[in-house]
Coordinates of C-alpha atoms and ligand atoms in Angstrom, one line a residue:
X1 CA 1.2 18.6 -1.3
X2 CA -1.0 20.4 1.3
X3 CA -3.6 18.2 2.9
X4 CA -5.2 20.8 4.6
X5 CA -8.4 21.4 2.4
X6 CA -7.7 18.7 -0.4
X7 CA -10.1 15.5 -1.1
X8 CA -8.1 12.5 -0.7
X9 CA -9.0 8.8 -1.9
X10 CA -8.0 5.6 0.1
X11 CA -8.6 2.0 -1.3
X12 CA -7.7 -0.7 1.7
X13 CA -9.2 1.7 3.9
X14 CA -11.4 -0.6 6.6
X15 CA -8.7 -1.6 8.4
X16 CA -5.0 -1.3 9.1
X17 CA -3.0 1.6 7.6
X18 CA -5.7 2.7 5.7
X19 CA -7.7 2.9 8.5
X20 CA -5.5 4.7 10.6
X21 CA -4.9 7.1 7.4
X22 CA -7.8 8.2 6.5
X23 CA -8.4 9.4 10.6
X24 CA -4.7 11.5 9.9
X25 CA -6.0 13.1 7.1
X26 CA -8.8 13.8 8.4
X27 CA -7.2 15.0 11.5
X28 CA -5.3 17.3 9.3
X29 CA -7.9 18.8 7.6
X30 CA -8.5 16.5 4.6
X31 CA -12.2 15.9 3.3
X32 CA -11.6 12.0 3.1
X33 CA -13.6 9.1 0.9
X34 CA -12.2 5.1 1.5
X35 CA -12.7 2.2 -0.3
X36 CA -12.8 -1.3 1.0
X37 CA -15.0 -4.5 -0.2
X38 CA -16.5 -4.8 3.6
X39 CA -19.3 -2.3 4.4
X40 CA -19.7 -2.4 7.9
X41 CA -16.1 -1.7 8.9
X42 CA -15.9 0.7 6.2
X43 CA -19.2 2.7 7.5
X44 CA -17.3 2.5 11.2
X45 CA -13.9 4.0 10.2
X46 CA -15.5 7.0 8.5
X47 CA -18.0 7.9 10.9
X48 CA -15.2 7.3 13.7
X49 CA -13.3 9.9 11.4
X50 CA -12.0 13.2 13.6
X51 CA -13.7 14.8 10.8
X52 CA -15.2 14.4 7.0
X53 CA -14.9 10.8 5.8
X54 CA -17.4 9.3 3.6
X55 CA -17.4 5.5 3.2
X56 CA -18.0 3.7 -0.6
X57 CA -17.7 0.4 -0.6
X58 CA -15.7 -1.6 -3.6
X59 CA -13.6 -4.2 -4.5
X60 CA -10.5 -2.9 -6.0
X61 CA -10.1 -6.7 -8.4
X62 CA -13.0 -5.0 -10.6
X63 CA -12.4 -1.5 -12.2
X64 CA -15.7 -1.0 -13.0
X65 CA -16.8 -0.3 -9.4
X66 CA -13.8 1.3 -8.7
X67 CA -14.9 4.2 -11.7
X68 CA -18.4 4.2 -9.9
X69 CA -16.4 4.9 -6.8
X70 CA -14.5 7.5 -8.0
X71 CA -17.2 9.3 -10.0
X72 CA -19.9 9.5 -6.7
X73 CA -16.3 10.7 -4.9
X74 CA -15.9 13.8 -7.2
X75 CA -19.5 14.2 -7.7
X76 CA -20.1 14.0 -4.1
X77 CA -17.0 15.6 -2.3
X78 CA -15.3 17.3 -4.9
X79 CA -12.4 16.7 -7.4
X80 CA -9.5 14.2 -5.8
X81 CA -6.2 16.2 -5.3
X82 CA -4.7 12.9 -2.9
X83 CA -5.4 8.8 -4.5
X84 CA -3.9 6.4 -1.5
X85 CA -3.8 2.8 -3.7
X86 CA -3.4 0.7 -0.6
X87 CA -5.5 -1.9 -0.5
X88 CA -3.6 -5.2 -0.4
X89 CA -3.7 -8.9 1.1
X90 CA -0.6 -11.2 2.1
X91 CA -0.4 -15.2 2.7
X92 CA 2.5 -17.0 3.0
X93 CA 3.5 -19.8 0.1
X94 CA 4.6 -23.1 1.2
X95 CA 6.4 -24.0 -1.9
X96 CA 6.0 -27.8 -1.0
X97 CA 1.9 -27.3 -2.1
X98 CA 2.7 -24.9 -5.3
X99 CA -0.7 -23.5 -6.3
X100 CA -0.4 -20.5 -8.7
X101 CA -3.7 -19.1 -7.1
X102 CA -2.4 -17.9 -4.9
X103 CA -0.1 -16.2 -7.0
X104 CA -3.1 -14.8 -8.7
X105 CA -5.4 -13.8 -6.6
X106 CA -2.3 -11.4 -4.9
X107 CA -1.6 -10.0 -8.4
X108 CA -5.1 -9.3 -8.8
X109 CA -5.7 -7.6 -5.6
X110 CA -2.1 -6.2 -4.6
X111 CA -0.9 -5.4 -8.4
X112 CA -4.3 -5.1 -10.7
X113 CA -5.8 -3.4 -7.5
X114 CA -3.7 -0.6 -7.9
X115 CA -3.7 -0.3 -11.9
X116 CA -7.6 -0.7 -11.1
X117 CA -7.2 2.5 -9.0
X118 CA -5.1 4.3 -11.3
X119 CA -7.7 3.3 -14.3
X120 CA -10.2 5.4 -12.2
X121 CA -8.3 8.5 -10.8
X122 CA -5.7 9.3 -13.2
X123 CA -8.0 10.8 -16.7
X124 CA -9.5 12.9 -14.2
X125 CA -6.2 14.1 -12.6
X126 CA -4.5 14.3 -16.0
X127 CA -7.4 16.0 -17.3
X128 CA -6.8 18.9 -14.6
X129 CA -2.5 18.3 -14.7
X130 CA -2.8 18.2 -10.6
X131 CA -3.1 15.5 -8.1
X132 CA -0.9 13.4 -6.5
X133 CA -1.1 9.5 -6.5
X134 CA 0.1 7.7 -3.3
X135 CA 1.3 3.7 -3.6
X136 CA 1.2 1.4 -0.8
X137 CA 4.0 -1.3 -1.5
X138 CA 6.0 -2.4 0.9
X139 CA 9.9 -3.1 1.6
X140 CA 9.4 -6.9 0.5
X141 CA 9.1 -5.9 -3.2
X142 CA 13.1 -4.8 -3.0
X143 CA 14.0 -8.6 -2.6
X144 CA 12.8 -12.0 -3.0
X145 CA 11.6 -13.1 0.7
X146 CA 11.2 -16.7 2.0
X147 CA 7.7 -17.5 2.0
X148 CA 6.7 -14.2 -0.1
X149 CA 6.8 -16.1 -3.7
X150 CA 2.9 -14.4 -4.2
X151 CA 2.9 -11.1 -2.2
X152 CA 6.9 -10.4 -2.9
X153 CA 6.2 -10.4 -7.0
X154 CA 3.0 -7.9 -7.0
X155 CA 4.9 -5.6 -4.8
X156 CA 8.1 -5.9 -6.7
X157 CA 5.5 -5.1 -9.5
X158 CA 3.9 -2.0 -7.6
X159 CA 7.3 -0.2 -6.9
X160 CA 8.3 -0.9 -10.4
X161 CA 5.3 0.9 -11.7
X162 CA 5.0 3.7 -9.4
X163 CA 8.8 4.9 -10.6
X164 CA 7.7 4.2 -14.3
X165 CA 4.8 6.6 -13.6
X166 CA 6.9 9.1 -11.2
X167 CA 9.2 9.6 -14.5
X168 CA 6.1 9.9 -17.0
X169 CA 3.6 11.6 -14.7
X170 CA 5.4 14.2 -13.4
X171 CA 5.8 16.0 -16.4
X172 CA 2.1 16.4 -17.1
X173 CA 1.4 17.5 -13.4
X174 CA 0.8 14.6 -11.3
X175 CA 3.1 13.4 -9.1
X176 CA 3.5 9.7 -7.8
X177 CA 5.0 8.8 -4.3
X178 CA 5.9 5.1 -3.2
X179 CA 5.5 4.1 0.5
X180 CA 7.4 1.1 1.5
X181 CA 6.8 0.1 5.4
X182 CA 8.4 -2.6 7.7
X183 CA 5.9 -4.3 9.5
X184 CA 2.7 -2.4 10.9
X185 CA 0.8 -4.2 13.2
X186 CA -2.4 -4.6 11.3
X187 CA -4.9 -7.5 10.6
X188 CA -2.3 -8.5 7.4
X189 CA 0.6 -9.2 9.9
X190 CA -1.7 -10.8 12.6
X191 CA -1.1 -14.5 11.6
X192 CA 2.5 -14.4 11.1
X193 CA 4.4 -17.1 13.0
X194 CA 7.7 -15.4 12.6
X195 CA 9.3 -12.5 14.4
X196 CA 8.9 -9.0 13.2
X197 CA 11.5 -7.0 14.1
X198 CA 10.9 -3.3 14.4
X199 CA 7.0 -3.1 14.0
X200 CA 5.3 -0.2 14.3
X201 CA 1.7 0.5 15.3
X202 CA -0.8 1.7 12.4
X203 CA -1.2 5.3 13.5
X204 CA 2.3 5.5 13.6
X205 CA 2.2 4.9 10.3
X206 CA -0.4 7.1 9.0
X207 CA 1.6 9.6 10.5
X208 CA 4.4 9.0 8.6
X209 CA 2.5 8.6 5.8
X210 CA 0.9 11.9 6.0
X211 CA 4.3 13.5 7.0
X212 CA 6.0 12.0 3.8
X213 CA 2.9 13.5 1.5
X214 CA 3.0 16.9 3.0
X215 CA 6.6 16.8 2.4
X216 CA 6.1 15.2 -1.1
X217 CA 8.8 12.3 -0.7
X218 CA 9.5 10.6 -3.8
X219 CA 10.0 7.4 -1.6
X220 CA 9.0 6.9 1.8
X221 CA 10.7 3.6 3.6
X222 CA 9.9 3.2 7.5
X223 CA 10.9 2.7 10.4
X224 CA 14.6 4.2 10.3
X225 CA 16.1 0.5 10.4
X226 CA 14.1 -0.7 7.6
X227 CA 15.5 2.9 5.4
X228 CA 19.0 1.9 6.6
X229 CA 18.6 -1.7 6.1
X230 CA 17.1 -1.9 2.9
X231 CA 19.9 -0.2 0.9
X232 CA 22.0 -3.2 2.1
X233 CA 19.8 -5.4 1.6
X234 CA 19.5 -4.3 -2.2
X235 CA 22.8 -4.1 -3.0
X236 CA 23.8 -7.3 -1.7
X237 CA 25.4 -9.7 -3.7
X238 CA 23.0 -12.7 -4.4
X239 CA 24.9 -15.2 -3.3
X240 CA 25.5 -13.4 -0.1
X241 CA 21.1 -12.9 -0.2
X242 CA 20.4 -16.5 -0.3
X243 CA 23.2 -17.7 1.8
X244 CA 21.8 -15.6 4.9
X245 CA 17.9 -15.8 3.6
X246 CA 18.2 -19.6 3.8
X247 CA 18.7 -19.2 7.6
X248 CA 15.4 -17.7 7.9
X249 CA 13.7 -20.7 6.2
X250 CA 11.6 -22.9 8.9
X251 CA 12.4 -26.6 9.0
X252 CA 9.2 -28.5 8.0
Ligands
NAP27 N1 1.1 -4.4 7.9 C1 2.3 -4.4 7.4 O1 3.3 -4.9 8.0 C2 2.6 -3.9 6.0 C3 4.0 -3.8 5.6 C4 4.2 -3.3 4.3 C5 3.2 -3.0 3.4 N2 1.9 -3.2 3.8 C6 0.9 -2.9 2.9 O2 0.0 -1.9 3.4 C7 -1.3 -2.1 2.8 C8 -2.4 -2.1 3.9 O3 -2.1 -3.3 4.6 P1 -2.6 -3.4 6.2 O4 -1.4 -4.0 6.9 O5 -3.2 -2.2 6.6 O6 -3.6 -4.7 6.1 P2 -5.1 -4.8 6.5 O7 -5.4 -4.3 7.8 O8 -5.4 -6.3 6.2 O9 -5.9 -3.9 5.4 C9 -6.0 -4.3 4.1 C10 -7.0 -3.4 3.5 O10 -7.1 -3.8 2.1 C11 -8.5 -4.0 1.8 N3 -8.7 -5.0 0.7 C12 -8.2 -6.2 0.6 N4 -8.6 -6.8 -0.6 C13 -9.4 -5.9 -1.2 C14 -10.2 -5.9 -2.3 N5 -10.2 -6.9 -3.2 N6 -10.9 -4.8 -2.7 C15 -10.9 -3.7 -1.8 N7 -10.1 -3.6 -0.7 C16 -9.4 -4.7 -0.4 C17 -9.1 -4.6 3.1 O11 -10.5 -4.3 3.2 P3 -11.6 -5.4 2.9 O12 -11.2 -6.7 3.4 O13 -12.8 -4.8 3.7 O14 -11.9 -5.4 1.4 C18 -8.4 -3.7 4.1 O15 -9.1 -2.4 4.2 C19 -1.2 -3.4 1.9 O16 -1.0 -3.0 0.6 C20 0.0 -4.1 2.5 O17 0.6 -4.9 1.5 C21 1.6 -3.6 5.1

């Protein structure tokens, strides 16, 4: 799609990738609106924006301020050709203290959030048969990680949606892309206590991001490593998986 001149949407857009992508779009000529439950941030990141950014706050767990959203975007701005569902949280499990809230709560914000987005945008897109919907997920949907038992699951579930929706969308113009990163250095991957092998910086990112939805990729997976690594890492046999997962796993 061309970005040049479209209105694009980003939820998760006060920090981190979204962050950094909404200042690429707008850098390449996107009029840009981002969503994100904290104000202040959200106010600083558009009007830091190398160009149009407006900032409407929301929190993407309730879809009916997510339609408010979306209706003062196209009211506002204009219709949205470009919907970035990308807001997301992560927190490790430590299976010895099970609590399936936590399980929830990254359903609700990770999984829901997105159907929440797509609840909003996609009457209006399908009503016009354009527009394009963009899906944050992430690489550890592809396999069951140690410590992921909450955020693995509702990316799993993201990934699976967004190709459900690539084969039924498509046909009545609107197309669906999936973007799967390694690890970004962003707020979300500040805490971890483990290593992150081949992170790359937010902008960095974006720009890939933006490259893969000017260049309409089905399925962006980055960095190279990660794209390489991952069809292994699918493919493997499962015994093989949790044979060399268990290695990972911290003593406690
Ligand atoms: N960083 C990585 O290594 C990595 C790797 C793969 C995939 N990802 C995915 O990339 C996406 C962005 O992550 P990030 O690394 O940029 O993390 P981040 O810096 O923590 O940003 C997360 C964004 O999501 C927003 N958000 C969280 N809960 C929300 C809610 N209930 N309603 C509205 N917005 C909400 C946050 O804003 P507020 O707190 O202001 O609401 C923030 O803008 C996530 O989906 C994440 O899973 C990240």
């Amino acid at each position: 799609m061309r970005i040049r001149g479209s209105v694009a949407w980003i939820t998760g857009g006060s920090s981190g990738i979204g962050a950094a992508l909404a200042h690429e779009l707008c850098r390449r000529g996107a009029r840009v609106a981002i969503t994100a439950r904290r104000a202040e941030r959200l106010a600083d990141v558009a009007a830091s924006a190398p160009g149009e950014a407006h900032a409407l706050p929301g929190d993407v767990r309730e879809p009916a301020a997510l339609e408010e959203v979306v209706a003062a975007v196209e009211a506002n701005v204009g219709p949205i050709d470009l919907a970035v569902l990308n807001a997301g949280i992560w927190t490790q499990v430590d299976v010895r203290k099970w609590d399936s809230a936590i399980i929830r709560e990254h359903i609700e914000t990770n999984f829901m959030g997105m159907v929440h987005g797509l609840d909003a945008v996609l009457p209006r897109m399908l009503a016009r048969r354009s527009g394009t919907i963009v899906g944050v997920a992430s690489v550890a949907g592809y396999r069951g990680y140690t410590r992921a038992e909450a955020y693995g699951p509702s990316k799993a579930a993201e990934i699976n949606l967004l190709e459900s929706l690539r084969v039924d969308l498509g046909p009545l113009g609107v197309d669906v892309q999936l973007v799967n990163p390694g690890f970004v250095r962003t707020p979300l991957t500040e805490a971890n206590d483990f290593p992150m092998p081949f992170m790359i910086e937010a902008p960095d990112a974006a720009r890939r991001i933006a490259d893969a939805i000017e260049k309409g990729k089905a399925e962006a997976v980055f960095p190279l490593p990660y794209r390489v690594g991952m069809k292994l890492v699918r493919v493997a046999p499962v015994r093989l998986y949790t044979a060399v997962s268990r290695r990972f796993v911290k003593a406690g």
